[in-house]
Short mmCIF file of C-alpha atoms in Angstrom, two decimals:
data_model
loop_
_atom_site.label_atom_id
_atom_site.label_comp_id
_atom_site.label_asym_id
_atom_site.label_seq_id
_atom_site.Cartn_x
_atom_site.Cartn_y
_atom_site.Cartn_z
CA MET A 276 -72.70 -97.05 -12.87
CA THR A 277 -76.26 -96.93 -11.55
CA LEU A 278 -76.41 -94.99 -8.32
CA PRO A 279 -78.86 -95.67 -5.49
CA LYS A 280 -80.86 -92.68 -4.33
CA LYS A 281 -78.70 -90.31 -2.35
CA ARG A 282 -78.66 -90.07 1.44
CA SER A 283 -80.21 -93.23 2.75
CA VAL A 284 -80.67 -96.14 0.36
CA PHE A 285 -79.30 -99.27 1.96
CA ILE A 286 -80.40 -102.84 1.51
CA GLY A 287 -78.84 -105.51 3.70
CA ALA A 288 -78.54 -108.77 1.81
CA GLY A 289 -77.85 -112.32 2.88
CA MET A 290 -76.13 -113.67 5.95
CA THR A 291 -72.46 -114.46 6.22
CA SER A 292 -70.08 -115.75 8.84
CA ALA A 293 -69.14 -113.72 11.88
CA LEU A 294 -66.37 -111.14 11.95
CA VAL A 295 -62.91 -112.28 12.91
CA LEU A 296 -62.98 -110.00 15.93
CA SER A 297 -62.88 -111.06 19.55
CA ALA A 298 -66.35 -109.84 20.50
CA CYS A 299 -67.96 -111.21 17.34
CA ALA A 300 -66.43 -114.65 17.02
CA GLY A 301 -68.16 -117.94 17.58
CA GLY A 302 -71.76 -116.77 17.28
CA ALA A 303 -71.82 -115.53 20.86
CA ASP A 304 -75.33 -114.15 20.44
CA GLY A 305 -76.81 -117.38 19.08
CA GLU A 306 -76.33 -119.84 16.29
CA SER A 307 -74.34 -118.75 13.25
CA GLY A 308 -76.57 -116.85 10.84
CA GLU A 309 -79.16 -115.76 13.43
CA ALA A 310 -79.82 -112.14 14.34
CA PRO A 311 -78.63 -111.51 17.92
CA GLU A 312 -81.33 -110.77 20.48
CA ASP A 313 -79.30 -108.11 22.28
CA GLY A 314 -78.49 -106.12 19.12
CA GLY A 315 -75.08 -107.66 18.50
CA THR A 316 -71.75 -106.07 17.66
CA ILE A 317 -70.73 -103.88 14.75
CA SER A 318 -67.23 -102.86 13.70
CA VAL A 319 -66.75 -99.49 11.99
CA TYR A 320 -63.81 -97.91 10.19
CA ASN A 321 -62.40 -94.80 11.82
CA CYS A 322 -59.43 -92.56 11.30
CA GLU A 323 -57.36 -92.07 14.44
CA PRO A 324 -58.86 -89.39 16.74
CA GLN A 325 -56.66 -86.47 17.63
CA TYR A 326 -58.31 -85.94 21.01
CA MET A 327 -61.09 -87.51 23.05
CA ILE A 328 -62.07 -84.52 25.21
CA PRO A 329 -65.26 -83.02 23.74
CA GLY A 330 -64.17 -79.40 24.05
CA ASN A 331 -60.92 -80.17 22.25
CA THR A 332 -62.39 -82.20 19.39
CA THR A 333 -62.93 -80.29 16.17
CA GLU A 334 -62.23 -83.13 13.70
CA ASN A 335 -64.40 -86.01 12.51
CA CYS A 336 -62.35 -88.91 13.83
CA GLY A 337 -63.01 -88.10 17.48
CA SER A 338 -66.38 -86.41 16.98
CA ARG A 339 -68.11 -89.45 15.49
CA VAL A 340 -67.19 -91.50 18.58
CA GLN A 341 -68.14 -88.75 21.00
CA GLU A 342 -71.60 -88.43 19.43
CA GLN A 343 -72.28 -91.86 20.91
CA LEU A 344 -70.53 -91.26 24.25
CA PHE A 345 -72.31 -87.98 25.00
CA THR A 346 -75.73 -86.35 24.78
CA GLY A 347 -75.87 -82.56 24.60
CA LEU A 348 -78.62 -80.20 25.64
CA THR A 349 -80.09 -80.56 22.17
CA LEU A 350 -79.91 -83.09 19.34
CA VAL A 351 -80.34 -82.81 15.56
CA ASP A 352 -83.38 -84.26 13.85
CA ASN A 353 -81.69 -85.94 10.89
CA GLU A 354 -84.76 -85.56 8.69
CA THR A 355 -85.62 -81.88 9.27
CA TYR A 356 -82.23 -80.65 10.61
CA GLU A 357 -84.03 -78.92 13.46
CA ALA A 358 -82.93 -78.92 17.08
CA ILE A 359 -84.84 -81.43 19.22
CA PRO A 360 -84.64 -82.25 22.95
CA GLY A 361 -81.55 -83.94 24.34
CA VAL A 362 -80.77 -83.44 28.02
CA ALA A 363 -82.90 -80.30 27.74
CA GLU A 364 -86.60 -81.14 27.61
CA SER A 365 -87.54 -77.65 26.48
CA TRP A 366 -86.17 -74.15 25.96
CA ASP A 367 -87.57 -70.67 25.64
CA THR A 368 -86.55 -67.11 24.85
CA GLU A 369 -88.39 -63.84 24.41
CA ASP A 370 -85.61 -61.76 22.87
CA GLN A 371 -83.05 -64.27 21.43
CA ILE A 372 -80.61 -62.98 24.08
CA THR A 373 -81.70 -64.66 27.32
CA TRP A 374 -82.50 -68.35 26.95
CA THR A 375 -83.87 -70.77 29.55
CA PHE A 376 -83.34 -74.52 29.17
CA GLU A 377 -85.26 -76.98 31.33
CA LEU A 378 -83.31 -80.22 31.82
CA SER A 379 -84.60 -83.76 32.10
CA GLU A 380 -84.02 -85.53 35.39
CA ASP A 381 -83.49 -88.88 33.64
CA TYR A 382 -79.89 -88.47 32.46
CA THR A 383 -76.89 -89.79 34.34
CA PHE A 384 -73.22 -89.98 33.51
CA HIS A 385 -71.79 -93.43 32.92
CA ASN A 386 -70.40 -93.41 36.47
CA GLY A 387 -73.94 -93.04 37.84
CA ASP A 388 -73.74 -89.34 38.74
CA PRO A 389 -76.85 -87.32 37.76
CA VAL A 390 -76.39 -84.79 34.95
CA THR A 391 -77.20 -81.35 36.36
CA ALA A 392 -77.27 -77.79 35.12
CA GLN A 393 -74.10 -77.11 37.09
CA ASP A 394 -72.27 -79.79 35.09
CA PHE A 395 -72.90 -77.79 31.94
CA VAL A 396 -71.80 -74.55 33.63
CA ASP A 397 -68.59 -76.13 34.90
CA THR A 398 -67.82 -77.79 31.57
CA PHE A 399 -68.40 -74.67 29.48
CA ASN A 400 -66.20 -72.54 31.74
CA TRP A 401 -63.47 -75.20 31.78
CA VAL A 402 -63.47 -75.39 27.97
CA VAL A 403 -63.17 -71.61 27.65
CA ASP A 404 -60.42 -71.31 30.31
CA PRO A 405 -57.25 -70.39 28.35
CA ASP A 406 -55.13 -72.54 30.67
CA ASN A 407 -56.81 -75.61 29.20
CA ALA A 408 -56.24 -74.54 25.57
CA MET A 409 -59.32 -76.28 24.17
CA ALA A 410 -59.75 -76.06 20.39
CA GLY A 411 -63.52 -75.70 20.71
CA ALA A 412 -63.44 -72.73 23.09
CA ASN A 413 -64.39 -70.16 20.45
CA PHE A 414 -67.74 -71.88 19.84
CA HIS A 415 -68.79 -70.32 23.17
CA ASP A 416 -68.03 -66.79 22.02
CA LYS A 417 -71.64 -65.61 21.98
CA PHE A 418 -72.05 -66.12 25.75
CA LEU A 419 -71.80 -62.99 27.85
CA GLY A 420 -68.45 -63.07 29.65
CA TYR A 421 -66.67 -65.26 27.10
CA GLU A 422 -64.08 -62.58 26.38
CA ASP A 423 -63.29 -62.08 30.07
CA VAL A 424 -62.73 -65.81 30.70
CA SER A 425 -60.87 -66.47 27.45
CA GLN A 426 -58.49 -63.62 28.23
CA GLY A 427 -57.87 -64.81 31.79
CA GLU A 428 -59.69 -61.89 33.40
CA ALA A 429 -62.48 -63.97 34.97
CA GLU A 430 -63.05 -67.57 36.02
CA GLU A 431 -66.67 -67.94 34.94
CA MET A 432 -68.80 -66.62 32.11
CA GLU A 433 -71.42 -64.24 33.41
CA GLY A 434 -73.94 -65.46 30.83
CA VAL A 435 -73.87 -69.17 31.75
CA ARG A 436 -75.89 -69.81 34.92
CA ALA A 437 -77.47 -72.75 36.75
CA LEU A 438 -80.70 -71.50 38.34
CA ASP A 439 -81.24 -74.88 40.00
CA ASP A 440 -80.26 -78.51 39.35
CA HIS A 441 -82.35 -78.72 36.20
CA THR A 442 -82.62 -75.16 34.90
CA LEU A 443 -79.95 -73.47 32.80
CA GLU A 444 -79.99 -69.83 31.81
CA PHE A 445 -77.85 -68.39 29.04
CA GLU A 446 -77.35 -64.71 28.37
CA LEU A 447 -75.77 -63.80 25.04
CA THR A 448 -73.91 -60.70 23.93
CA GLU A 449 -76.45 -60.18 21.12
CA PRO A 450 -79.58 -61.88 19.77
CA PHE A 451 -78.88 -65.30 18.21
CA GLY A 452 -81.78 -67.45 17.07
CA GLN A 453 -79.56 -70.38 16.06
CA LEU A 454 -78.45 -71.19 19.63
CA PRO A 455 -80.39 -74.48 19.99
CA LEU A 456 -78.67 -75.83 16.86
CA VAL A 457 -75.23 -74.62 17.97
CA LEU A 458 -75.62 -76.49 21.27
CA THR A 459 -75.72 -79.82 19.40
CA TYR A 460 -71.97 -79.50 18.75
CA THR A 461 -69.37 -81.57 20.61
CA SER A 462 -67.88 -78.55 22.38
CA PHE A 463 -71.08 -78.27 24.43
CA TYR A 464 -71.20 -81.85 25.74
CA PRO A 465 -71.18 -82.08 29.57
CA MET A 466 -68.39 -83.69 31.55
CA PRO A 467 -68.72 -85.04 35.12
CA SER A 468 -66.85 -83.42 37.99
CA GLU A 469 -64.32 -86.26 38.18
CA ALA A 470 -63.09 -85.34 34.69
CA PHE A 471 -61.43 -82.20 36.03
CA GLU A 472 -59.54 -84.14 38.71
CA ASP A 473 -57.30 -85.92 36.17
CA ILE A 474 -58.03 -84.82 32.62
CA ASP A 475 -55.39 -87.12 31.08
CA ALA A 476 -56.92 -90.18 32.70
CA TYR A 477 -60.34 -88.96 31.62
CA GLU A 478 -59.27 -88.63 28.01
CA ALA A 479 -58.05 -92.22 28.00
CA ALA A 480 -61.52 -93.43 29.07
CA PRO A 481 -64.09 -90.61 28.75
CA ILE A 482 -67.12 -90.77 31.01
CA GLY A 483 -70.08 -89.43 29.10
CA ASN A 484 -73.87 -89.42 29.33
CA GLY A 485 -74.71 -90.84 25.89
CA ARG A 486 -76.25 -93.98 24.43
CA TYR A 487 -72.91 -95.81 24.69
CA GLN A 488 -70.16 -96.00 27.29
CA MET A 489 -66.49 -96.88 27.06
CA ASP A 490 -65.48 -100.54 27.34
CA GLY A 491 -61.86 -100.21 28.42
CA GLU A 492 -59.56 -97.41 27.36
CA TRP A 493 -58.84 -95.69 24.06
CA ARG A 494 -56.23 -97.87 22.35
CA ARG A 495 -54.30 -95.30 20.38
CA ASP A 496 -53.74 -96.19 16.71
CA ASP A 497 -55.88 -99.29 17.27
CA GLY A 498 -59.45 -98.57 18.28
CA ILE A 499 -62.18 -97.69 20.76
CA ASP A 500 -64.85 -100.09 22.03
CA LEU A 501 -68.26 -98.96 23.25
CA GLU A 502 -71.05 -100.82 25.06
CA ARG A 503 -74.68 -99.72 25.11
CA TYR A 504 -75.50 -97.74 28.27
CA GLU A 505 -78.70 -99.29 29.50
CA GLU A 506 -79.49 -96.35 31.83
CA TRP A 507 -79.41 -93.74 29.08
CA GLY A 508 -82.10 -91.12 29.66
CA GLY A 509 -83.25 -90.73 26.06
CA GLU A 510 -86.17 -92.39 24.30
CA GLU A 511 -84.36 -94.32 21.54
CA PRO A 512 -81.44 -96.41 22.83
CA GLY A 513 -78.82 -97.66 20.41
CA ALA A 514 -79.71 -100.72 18.34
CA PRO A 515 -76.29 -102.47 18.45
CA GLN A 516 -75.24 -103.72 21.84
CA ARG A 517 -71.58 -103.02 21.06
CA ILE A 518 -69.70 -100.74 18.67
CA GLU A 519 -66.05 -101.36 17.86
CA TRP A 520 -64.35 -98.39 16.20
CA VAL A 521 -61.28 -99.68 14.37
CA SER A 522 -58.51 -97.22 13.50
CA TYR A 523 -56.91 -97.56 10.09
CA SER A 524 -54.05 -95.55 8.66
CA ASP A 525 -54.68 -96.92 5.16
CA VAL A 526 -58.17 -96.57 3.66
CA ASP A 527 -57.59 -99.23 1.00
CA THR A 528 -56.88 -101.79 3.71
CA ALA A 529 -60.16 -100.89 5.40
CA TYR A 530 -62.02 -101.21 2.10
CA MET A 531 -60.63 -104.71 1.54
CA ASP A 532 -61.50 -105.70 5.12
CA VAL A 533 -65.16 -104.80 4.52
CA LEU A 534 -65.06 -106.74 1.28
CA SER A 535 -63.70 -109.82 3.07
CA GLY A 536 -66.17 -109.51 5.97
CA GLU A 537 -63.59 -108.61 8.62
CA LEU A 538 -65.03 -105.08 9.04
CA ASP A 539 -68.71 -104.17 8.94
CA ILE A 540 -68.88 -100.53 7.84
CA MET A 541 -66.66 -98.07 5.99
CA PRO A 542 -68.18 -94.58 5.62
CA GLU A 543 -65.41 -93.06 3.48
CA VAL A 544 -64.78 -95.10 0.34
CA PRO A 545 -61.50 -93.81 -1.17
CA PRO A 546 -61.92 -92.01 -4.53
CA ASN A 547 -59.98 -94.66 -6.44
CA ARG A 548 -62.55 -97.29 -5.36
CA ILE A 549 -65.78 -95.43 -6.13
CA ALA A 550 -66.17 -96.75 -9.69
CA GLN A 551 -66.03 -100.36 -8.48
CA VAL A 552 -68.26 -100.30 -5.39
CA GLU A 553 -71.29 -101.72 -7.17
CA ASP A 554 -69.29 -104.60 -8.63
CA ASP A 555 -67.64 -105.26 -5.26
CA PHE A 556 -70.63 -104.87 -2.94
CA GLY A 557 -73.79 -105.34 -4.96
CA GLU A 558 -76.54 -103.70 -2.90
CA ASN A 559 -74.38 -103.13 0.18
CA TRP A 560 -73.39 -99.54 -0.57
CA SER A 561 -74.88 -96.08 -0.96
CA GLN A 562 -74.02 -92.59 -2.14
CA ASN A 563 -74.79 -89.88 0.42
CA GLU A 564 -75.09 -86.14 -0.08
CA THR A 565 -73.35 -84.18 2.67
CA SER A 566 -72.62 -80.59 3.67
CA ARG A 567 -68.90 -80.77 2.81
CA PHE A 568 -68.32 -77.69 0.61
CA ILE A 569 -65.32 -77.65 -1.75
CA TYR A 570 -64.26 -74.27 -3.11
CA MET A 571 -61.50 -72.19 -4.66
CA GLY A 572 -60.80 -69.08 -2.62
CA PHE A 573 -59.09 -65.84 -3.58
CA PRO A 574 -56.49 -63.93 -1.53
CA LEU A 575 -58.22 -60.56 -1.70
CA TYR A 576 -55.21 -58.94 -0.06
CA GLN A 577 -53.52 -59.48 -3.49
CA GLU A 578 -54.27 -56.59 -5.88
CA GLU A 579 -54.78 -58.78 -8.96
CA TYR A 580 -57.82 -60.51 -7.41
CA GLN A 581 -59.59 -57.48 -5.98
CA ASP A 582 -61.70 -56.83 -9.09
CA VAL A 583 -64.90 -58.85 -8.72
CA ASP A 584 -65.08 -59.40 -12.50
CA VAL A 585 -61.79 -61.31 -12.39
CA ARG A 586 -63.25 -63.64 -9.81
CA ARG A 587 -66.56 -64.03 -11.66
CA ALA A 588 -64.74 -64.77 -14.92
CA MET A 589 -62.59 -67.46 -13.31
CA SER A 590 -65.71 -69.09 -11.90
CA MET A 591 -67.50 -69.09 -15.27
CA ALA A 592 -64.44 -70.65 -16.94
CA ILE A 593 -64.77 -73.85 -14.87
CA ASP A 594 -66.80 -76.71 -16.32
CA ARG A 595 -67.86 -78.35 -13.06
CA ASP A 596 -69.84 -81.08 -14.79
CA GLU A 597 -66.85 -82.10 -16.90
CA ILE A 598 -64.59 -82.37 -13.87
CA ASN A 599 -67.27 -84.28 -11.96
CA ASP A 600 -67.74 -86.76 -14.80
CA SER A 601 -64.11 -87.25 -15.76
CA LEU A 602 -62.43 -87.25 -12.34
CA PHE A 603 -65.22 -88.29 -9.95
CA ASP A 604 -67.30 -90.60 -12.15
CA GLY A 605 -70.25 -88.25 -11.59
CA SER A 606 -70.15 -88.82 -7.85
CA GLN A 607 -70.11 -85.21 -6.60
CA THR A 608 -72.84 -82.55 -6.51
CA PRO A 609 -71.79 -79.42 -8.46
CA ALA A 610 -72.38 -76.35 -6.29
CA SER A 611 -74.83 -73.65 -7.28
CA GLY A 612 -74.32 -71.68 -4.05
CA VAL A 613 -72.44 -71.69 -0.77
CA LEU A 614 -75.36 -73.09 1.25
CA PRO A 615 -75.46 -76.90 1.00
CA GLY A 616 -78.38 -78.22 -1.00
CA ILE A 617 -78.97 -80.75 1.76
CA LEU A 618 -80.09 -77.89 4.05
CA PRO A 619 -83.65 -76.60 3.70
CA GLN A 620 -82.19 -73.15 2.91
CA GLY A 621 -80.09 -74.44 0.00
CA ARG A 622 -81.22 -73.42 -3.51
CA GLU A 623 -80.58 -74.71 -7.00
CA GLY A 624 -79.31 -72.10 -9.44
CA ALA A 625 -78.58 -69.47 -6.80
CA CYS A 626 -75.15 -68.71 -8.29
CA GLU A 627 -75.36 -66.85 -11.61
CA PHE A 628 -71.60 -66.92 -12.10
CA CYS A 629 -71.28 -70.65 -11.47
CA GLU A 630 -72.69 -71.46 -14.93
CA PHE A 631 -70.03 -72.57 -17.41
CA ASP A 632 -69.75 -69.84 -20.09
CA PRO A 633 -66.19 -69.74 -21.45
CA GLU A 634 -66.79 -67.02 -24.05
CA ALA A 635 -68.34 -64.59 -21.57
CA ALA A 636 -65.63 -65.52 -19.05
CA ALA A 637 -62.80 -64.68 -21.47
CA GLU A 638 -64.34 -61.33 -22.39
CA LEU A 639 -64.97 -60.38 -18.76
CA TYR A 640 -61.48 -61.45 -17.67
CA GLU A 641 -59.78 -59.44 -20.39
CA GLU A 642 -61.86 -56.33 -19.71
CA ALA A 643 -61.03 -56.58 -15.98
CA GLY A 644 -57.31 -56.98 -16.66
CA GLY A 645 -56.98 -60.37 -14.98
CA PRO A 646 -53.43 -61.62 -14.28
CA SER A 647 -51.57 -63.41 -17.10
CA THR A 648 -49.71 -65.65 -14.64
CA VAL A 649 -51.40 -67.48 -11.79
CA THR A 650 -50.20 -69.58 -8.86
CA MET A 651 -52.67 -72.13 -7.49
CA TYR A 652 -52.48 -73.66 -4.01
CA THR A 653 -53.70 -76.88 -2.45
CA ASP A 654 -52.89 -79.40 0.26
CA THR A 655 -51.41 -82.77 -0.62
CA GLY A 656 -52.20 -86.36 0.20
CA THR A 657 -55.96 -86.47 -0.28
CA GLY A 658 -56.37 -86.39 -4.06
CA HIS A 659 -56.99 -82.67 -4.47
CA ASP A 660 -54.04 -82.00 -6.79
CA GLU A 661 -55.71 -83.66 -9.78
CA TYR A 662 -58.83 -81.52 -9.88
CA VAL A 663 -56.93 -78.33 -8.99
CA GLU A 664 -54.76 -78.93 -12.05
CA ALA A 665 -57.88 -79.66 -14.12
CA ILE A 666 -59.26 -76.25 -13.08
CA GLY A 667 -55.92 -74.65 -13.98
CA ASN A 668 -56.00 -76.29 -17.40
CA MET A 669 -59.50 -74.91 -18.01
CA TRP A 670 -58.38 -71.43 -17.01
CA GLN A 671 -55.47 -71.60 -19.45
CA GLN A 672 -57.75 -72.95 -22.17
CA HIS A 673 -60.53 -70.40 -21.79
CA LEU A 674 -58.89 -67.28 -20.29
CA PRO A 675 -55.94 -65.14 -21.43
CA ILE A 676 -53.61 -66.75 -18.88
CA GLU A 677 -50.12 -67.54 -20.15
CA ASP A 678 -48.73 -69.58 -17.29
CA ILE A 679 -49.99 -71.39 -14.17
CA THR A 680 -47.81 -72.84 -11.43
CA TYR A 681 -48.94 -75.11 -8.62
CA GLU A 682 -47.98 -75.09 -4.95
CA SER A 683 -48.99 -78.09 -2.84
CA MET A 684 -47.97 -78.86 0.72
CA GLU A 685 -48.93 -80.77 3.87
CA PHE A 686 -52.13 -79.50 5.46
CA ALA A 687 -50.53 -78.11 8.63
CA HIS A 688 -48.09 -76.00 6.60
CA TYR A 689 -50.90 -75.07 4.23
CA LEU A 690 -52.95 -73.55 7.06
CA GLU A 691 -49.90 -71.74 8.42
CA LEU A 692 -49.39 -70.16 5.00
CA HIS A 693 -53.02 -68.98 4.98
CA GLU A 694 -52.77 -67.57 8.48
CA SER A 695 -49.65 -65.58 7.54
CA GLU A 696 -51.27 -64.33 4.28
CA GLY A 697 -48.55 -66.09 2.31
CA VAL A 698 -50.94 -67.39 -0.34
CA THR A 699 -50.66 -65.33 -3.54
CA GLY A 700 -53.23 -66.99 -5.81
CA PRO A 701 -56.42 -69.09 -5.90
CA TYR A 702 -56.48 -71.82 -3.27
CA ARG A 703 -58.49 -74.98 -2.63
CA LEU A 704 -60.22 -75.53 0.69
CA GLY A 705 -63.26 -77.31 2.11
CA TRP A 706 -65.78 -76.64 4.86
CA LEU A 707 -68.00 -79.07 6.73
CA LEU A 708 -70.93 -78.01 8.91
CA ALA A 709 -70.39 -78.65 12.61
CA TYR A 710 -74.13 -78.19 13.07
CA PRO A 711 -76.89 -77.86 10.43
CA SER A 712 -77.28 -74.10 10.29
CA PRO A 713 -76.80 -71.70 7.36
CA GLN A 714 -75.13 -69.42 9.89
CA TYR A 715 -72.22 -71.85 10.22
CA ALA A 716 -72.00 -72.24 6.44
CA MET A 717 -71.23 -68.53 6.09
CA GLU A 718 -70.34 -66.49 9.19
CA PRO A 719 -67.03 -68.22 10.12
CA LEU A 720 -65.78 -68.06 6.51
CA TYR A 721 -66.85 -64.65 5.26
CA SER A 722 -67.50 -62.27 8.16
CA THR A 723 -64.95 -59.52 8.56
CA ASP A 724 -61.93 -60.78 10.55
CA ALA A 725 -63.53 -64.22 11.14
CA HIS A 726 -61.00 -66.88 12.12
CA SER A 727 -61.48 -69.01 8.97
CA ASN A 728 -61.84 -66.04 6.60
CA TYR A 729 -58.61 -66.79 4.73
CA SER A 730 -59.66 -64.72 1.71
CA ASP A 731 -59.64 -61.54 3.86
CA TYR A 732 -63.09 -60.76 2.48
CA SER A 733 -64.81 -57.81 4.14
CA SER A 734 -68.26 -56.47 3.29
CA GLU A 735 -70.34 -54.21 5.50
CA GLU A 736 -73.40 -55.30 3.52
CA PHE A 737 -72.73 -58.99 4.16
CA ASP A 738 -71.86 -58.44 7.84
CA ALA A 739 -75.14 -56.57 8.32
CA ALA A 740 -77.12 -59.27 6.47
CA ILE A 741 -75.67 -62.17 8.47
CA GLN A 742 -76.26 -60.26 11.69
CA GLU A 743 -79.90 -59.62 10.76
CA ALA A 744 -80.36 -63.33 10.06
CA ASN A 745 -78.67 -64.31 13.33
CA PHE A 746 -80.91 -61.94 15.29
CA ALA A 747 -84.11 -63.37 13.82
CA ASP A 748 -86.33 -66.14 15.16
CA LEU A 749 -85.61 -69.52 13.60
CA GLU A 750 -88.96 -69.38 11.80
CA ASP A 751 -88.09 -66.06 10.14
CA SER A 752 -84.41 -66.58 9.37
CA ASP A 753 -84.33 -68.70 6.18
CA GLU A 754 -84.89 -65.90 3.68
CA LEU A 755 -82.53 -63.63 5.60
CA TYR A 756 -79.70 -66.17 5.36
CA GLN A 757 -80.43 -66.56 1.66
CA ASN A 758 -80.13 -62.78 1.31
CA ALA A 759 -76.69 -62.99 2.89
CA GLU A 760 -75.77 -65.78 0.47
CA ASN A 761 -76.87 -63.62 -2.47
CA ILE A 762 -74.31 -60.99 -1.46
CA LEU A 763 -71.55 -63.61 -1.38
CA LEU A 764 -72.52 -64.96 -4.79
CA GLU A 765 -72.35 -61.46 -6.24
CA ASP A 766 -69.02 -60.63 -4.60
CA MET A 767 -67.54 -64.11 -5.25
CA PRO A 768 -64.81 -64.15 -2.55
CA VAL A 769 -64.70 -67.90 -3.23
CA ILE A 770 -65.70 -70.01 -6.22
CA PRO A 771 -68.21 -72.72 -5.27
CA LEU A 772 -67.11 -76.02 -6.84
CA TRP A 773 -69.17 -78.90 -5.44
CA PHE A 774 -70.54 -80.57 -2.35
CA GLN A 775 -68.73 -83.80 -1.67
CA ASP A 776 -70.80 -86.97 -1.71
CA TYR A 777 -69.69 -89.81 0.56
CA PHE A 778 -69.89 -93.49 -0.30
CA ILE A 779 -70.55 -96.10 2.37
CA VAL A 780 -69.91 -99.82 1.98
CA HIS A 781 -70.90 -102.50 4.47
CA SER A 782 -70.85 -106.22 5.04
CA ASP A 783 -73.77 -108.63 4.58
CA ARG A 784 -74.33 -108.94 8.32
CA VAL A 785 -75.64 -105.39 8.87
CA GLU A 786 -78.36 -103.19 7.38
CA ASN A 787 -80.05 -99.82 7.95
CA VAL A 788 -76.74 -97.98 7.52
CA ASP A 789 -77.32 -94.26 7.02
CA MET A 790 -75.28 -91.05 7.14
CA ASP A 791 -76.03 -87.54 8.38
CA LEU A 792 -75.04 -84.28 6.70
CA SER A 793 -71.83 -84.11 8.77
CA THR A 794 -70.63 -87.41 7.23
CA PHE A 795 -71.28 -89.41 10.43
CA VAL A 796 -72.79 -92.88 10.04
CA ARG A 797 -75.78 -93.20 12.36
CA VAL A 798 -74.24 -96.23 14.04
CA GLU A 799 -76.90 -96.21 16.77
CA ASP A 800 -79.49 -97.21 14.13
CA VAL A 801 -77.52 -100.01 12.46
CA VAL A 802 -79.23 -103.41 12.60
CA VAL A 803 -77.16 -106.58 12.91
CA THR A 804 -78.87 -109.27 10.82
CA ALA A 805 -76.48 -112.12 11.60
CA GLU A 806 -73.61 -113.01 13.92
#
């Protein structure tokens, strides 16, 4: 299979009949085959969102819709991965602790209310309020006063202040140069005052301040329709006039609907279809590198995995290229570090112990007294079992391991087992960047007592290194984050496997279909070539 260049190679070809969808039927924007003057309608595959309140949305299904409904203080430049102005026109800090954000006066909510600094203050405090139990509350933990509000001891965070209608001041508990990037995340989107009057009604039809507004209510297990918001305060309005997010419970059905022309875009081609996308879609597909990190972790609270040489040996006994070729048709990017290669800070060859060297691995494992029996863990239902077993087979082939057993379970139970330290052997997990910062690629997973640190890894050296990087100016932080990564790659609390590439397919009637590092299709840039 010949692959297009990764990230953004898309060529729209030909013109076909309109979608069999209510808003697209009958060539409403002109004669059949003509590009619509108003931008037209696109339909996009989506998994069913869990929530539609920004502060409660920590999964992709809701986040990709909310990126269109809302505009945060800052946005991500999808070429450089730097923070650029959103509602905030500019920001400044002298010490990385106190930050001042100057807001544009051009933004309004979709109900016509102006977006003010107080809206951000009220939203942030509401998200952190424990009575509201928002999943994204902990993203605010660097604001002064977060602990008091999250523990019910105060109603407002001391470090989140509106100086006037268009000036926000943040005071942090410690220096943090990555703040402008963090503020691009969904948990920091503003909500209007009417949201707090009836939050259930608001979730059914969220009122945002983004490029697109709701057209009707969220139809659970069916879809969400958006219309372009013509009063949006930004400089680049959405290209399509209408976006129809269609919920599917079966990815193969969605794939066939794109193939038949009844759906425009599918950003997550199922693994069993990857080998055939070129035959099925010709030029209407692409392979996209993302930040999704797949790894095998170690329960360091288990004595048999506390010797770093055991962990290094198990890493060197994995032939990543062989697994990629045989199971993924060469479609993944073998990892040579924990920082995604798609980030400017990512490096090729950073991980010495990620090189396949079975002879050295066997010798190191035996000298370290690695366990002769191993239990491996993974979650079911998403195709992970096959490559976990392939890794287990390689370990048995190359290391003095007599027996390997496999435990697989539903994801919810899987996380519960991690949280209770019930995992007794190597485990498969993945991590996707919520915002494009090396800080988020490492701190939540490996800092002592971090929420997602399921390995129970603890290193004073790493904690000090990540803190030094966090304290630094953005311009000075890259090498410091790489220093922190070097410590991880020496200690090997997890085995880097690969970064997952995503495949997009689309119909003939759209072009300019691209994906960002968080696996979100940039639907606002899609061009409809024919109705």
